[in-house]
Amino acid sequence: MPESLQKIYIQVAVALPISDTFTYTVTGELIEEVAVGKRALVPFSGRKITAYILRIIPPGKRKGIKDIITVIDTRPLFPPQMVEFFEWLSHYYLYPIGLVIKGALPAGLNVRIPDRTRMPSRGWLDRVGLLKMVFITLKKGTTIDRSLFDRKRLPRNEDEFLEMMIKKKEVSLREINSVFSNGAYLADKWVRKGFLKKTRRTVARDILDETLFIPTKPPPLNSKQKEVAERINEKLRDNTFFTYLLYGITDSGKTEVYYHAVRAAKELGKQSIIMVPEIALTVSMASLFKARFKDRVAILHSALSTGERYDQWIRIAKGDADVVIGARSALFAPLPRLGLIIVDEEHDLSYKQEEKFRYQARDAAIMRAKLSDAVIILGSGTPSVQSYQNAAIGKYGLLTMPKRILKRELPEIQVIDMAKLKRGSAAQDESIMSPPLKEAIEENLTQKKQTILFLNRRGFSSLYLCRFCGETIRCPNCEVSLTYHKYGNNLLCHYCGFSIKPPKRCPSCNSEDLKPYGFGTQRVAQVLESLFPKARVERMDRDTMRRKGEAQQVLKRFMQHETDILVGTQMVTKGHDFPDVTLVGVISADLSLNYPDFRAGEITFQLLSQVAGRTGRGNMPGKVIIQTFNPSHYAITATKDHDYTKFFSREIALRRQVNYPPFSLIAYVRFLGNSKTKTEKIAAHIGMKIRNTIKQQSKRKNAVEVLGPVEAPMAKLKGKYRQQILIKSRTSRYLNQLLKDVESFSTQILSSSGVRMIIDVDPYQMM
Ligand code: ADP
Ligand code: ZN
Ligand code: ZN
């Protein structure tokens, strides 16, 4: 063996909170096993740890580089093209690369080695959870047709069996047995006759209910869908990166467009990823694609069991899937020939991961597409302000589908001005249930139709609201609503720290009717029970949905019309299709409208439009009633008129005025600690150092703005006191550089302080 082949050098990331990568050497027979995307076991500070092989690199001059201990995998877990993507994620979100990769890979893959002498046997993972199954297949060159059915002596149901074989061509023995009690006999008989054949294959466990595999023939596209599909095909054929925003209202037929895009990509030899915002929504998307692409579909999300996830992962890495469907984590599908990414409901906030590795899966998907020369489609009925702006300035291509396929009417939306009602009303409950809403529910109950009542609570209700004019007290510097802090009885701006005692009179109407405002779904359910004692009411929110599967049960009962009224938080707004729902009531639009968040208007518009879309999906027209103290707010009037562009033009003007995204980039630096004073002290210290760092760099001085530190709106969470610093920047490069500086000078300040620092780039959680 020539000398150069006796030793090779590899660059690896270790599965530890360390941002650097490391070099190791590989010698002997391990050389042949090494490949990018496999894991190696390496010696590291006296321990044995898992490392991910990123590159084979030229020999270095440095002495003392250690040998790896072994190669763990028999085949790569991700293709080499993904290395750059992992590096970008680590760089942009300031998260250790080894942990980025660890989080991307299916859980349960990380080997623990409890005892020093025993090595994991190589290839053990390949045995995890794979299933051997028997399939009955139509034998090539034989024909089974109806002429066989007519014979007198066929046992009953034999013709049904043959019918199924003709239709499906291949069926697992398990499925045959589940349909026919004499399934094994029937299969054997026709195998002996030479019409069918039996094969044993290793398969990934089937993770979809088989009853969902309804083979549906795609409907012919309408002219709008055709036009949109053709524009996507053009870009697919170009083999370069391109981003489309597909703005298509609910029911405009976006899913069929996705299907045609995936098919076109497949014909070009490319693979696709489809991302949906919630695990529950993968089921319907996946069954449509499974029906049409059979086993070339893979599913990836965090609710799969370890074995299931591993099966899916390996199939994808081997190139056995043409399309991967899943929630946020489908972003990491190790497809070797990725050509298309679809992000459905791109505006949805759940694309942002809010713990550990805080990435925005939609934004990251755009980068993955870019690094793969792929086309990406962002689809939504209520596009995010960021994406629509990018389309408006020509950075993205805009595709629109403004009409419903089935020509159903959009629901009529009625807005109730709660301030007007309050004045004359006697009953306290009327601030929860206005007379028009009450009457509408009553009417709906008599008609035996169903009602959804929506109350947004997102863990936050400490607004200070004028019951007379609907105004909240706002920060003079930042224009966001001030947050009422019961402890200390003050109103605080959590962006800049501005603080005042609650005023006695409303600054806009001089009324004295100013109060902290907020109530929950439980209270709403109580009011319903006293108003409509006979109605069957169920509640759906985080408190009632603690146990696994409970949400599914509630939805099932509602679907089967065992419930008349469903009261819930945003859990009830998404995706579900209930044909008997003809009334949707929004108990209060003010809670989200007054979030201490620059996206408050955007979130409200999206929520209201989504929840409005839950009604009138059957044959009956739907009605929506929105209760609010702010009936003339643009987010509400735009919802009422089903007018996205009206909403967008107002919203974008406001963002420009106060320099919030998309006109700037922002990041939060958060501090969490058990001691209030210690947390404040560290936050103040680091805040001062950030300001000094900026001062020293003349270039950044005008490009970066630092606000805070200030107590977070949720000042104490899970026992930790919370402080935060907001950084606004004109460019992402400056922001990134500054955050890298912050990270490096903070290490020492934080060490053994009991205070943890979290950096959140492009944050969505403002509280
Ligand atoms: P969206 O995702 O835009 O809300 P969907 O893709 O779910 O809309 O389509 C809404 C309904 O219209 C579905 O039931 C779908 O099967 C049907 N549909 C879509 N395209 C067509 C078409 N070209 N012809 C007939 N029905 C269609
Ligand atoms: Zn007022
Ligand atoms: Zn402020």
Short mmCIF file of N, CA, C and O and ligand atoms in Angstrom, two decimals, residues 475-480 482 493-498 707, ligand 3:
data_model
loop_
_atom_site.label_atom_id
_atom_site.label_comp_id
_atom_site.label_asym_id
_atom_site.label_seq_id
_atom_site.Cartn_x
_atom_site.Cartn_y
_atom_site.Cartn_z
N CYS A 475 -46.04 52.23 24.34
CA CYS A 475 -44.74 52.83 24.62
C CYS A 475 -44.51 54.00 23.68
O CYS A 475 -44.68 53.86 22.47
N PRO A 476 -44.12 55.17 24.22
CA PRO A 476 -43.87 56.32 23.35
C PRO A 476 -42.67 56.09 22.42
O PRO A 476 -42.58 56.71 21.36
N ASN A 477 -41.77 55.19 22.76
CA ASN A 477 -40.59 54.94 21.93
C ASN A 477 -40.80 53.85 20.89
O ASN A 477 -40.23 53.90 19.81
N CYS A 478 -41.57 52.86 21.25
CA CYS A 478 -41.60 51.65 20.42
C CYS A 478 -42.97 51.35 19.80
O CYS A 478 -43.08 50.47 18.95
N GLU A 479 -44.01 52.02 20.23
CA GLU A 479 -45.34 51.81 19.65
C GLU A 479 -45.96 50.45 19.96
O GLU A 479 -47.01 50.12 19.45
N VAL A 480 -45.31 49.62 20.76
CA VAL A 480 -45.95 48.35 21.12
C VAL A 480 -46.72 48.55 22.42
O VAL A 480 -46.45 49.48 23.18
N LEU A 482 -47.82 48.36 26.15
CA LEU A 482 -47.10 48.12 27.41
C LEU A 482 -47.73 46.93 28.11
O LEU A 482 -48.91 46.64 27.94
N CYS A 493 -42.50 48.61 28.94
CA CYS A 493 -42.20 48.27 27.56
C CYS A 493 -41.04 47.29 27.60
O CYS A 493 -39.98 47.61 28.11
N HIS A 494 -41.26 46.11 27.05
CA HIS A 494 -40.20 45.12 27.18
C HIS A 494 -39.16 45.23 26.07
O HIS A 494 -38.21 44.50 26.02
N TYR A 495 -39.35 46.16 25.16
CA TYR A 495 -38.32 46.40 24.16
C TYR A 495 -37.26 47.34 24.72
O TYR A 495 -36.08 47.07 24.68
N CYS A 496 -37.72 48.50 25.25
CA CYS A 496 -36.73 49.52 25.62
C CYS A 496 -36.67 49.75 27.13
O CYS A 496 -35.80 50.45 27.62
N GLY A 497 -37.60 49.20 27.88
CA GLY A 497 -37.53 49.37 29.32
C GLY A 497 -38.36 50.53 29.85
O GLY A 497 -38.42 50.75 31.06
N PHE A 498 -39.00 51.30 28.98
CA PHE A 498 -39.86 52.40 29.42
C PHE A 498 -40.90 51.87 30.41
O PHE A 498 -41.50 50.81 30.20
N LEU A 707 -31.27 47.67 22.33
CA LEU A 707 -32.33 48.08 23.26
C LEU A 707 -32.31 47.18 24.49
O LEU A 707 -32.25 45.97 24.39
ZN ZN B 3 -40.35 51.00 24.27
#
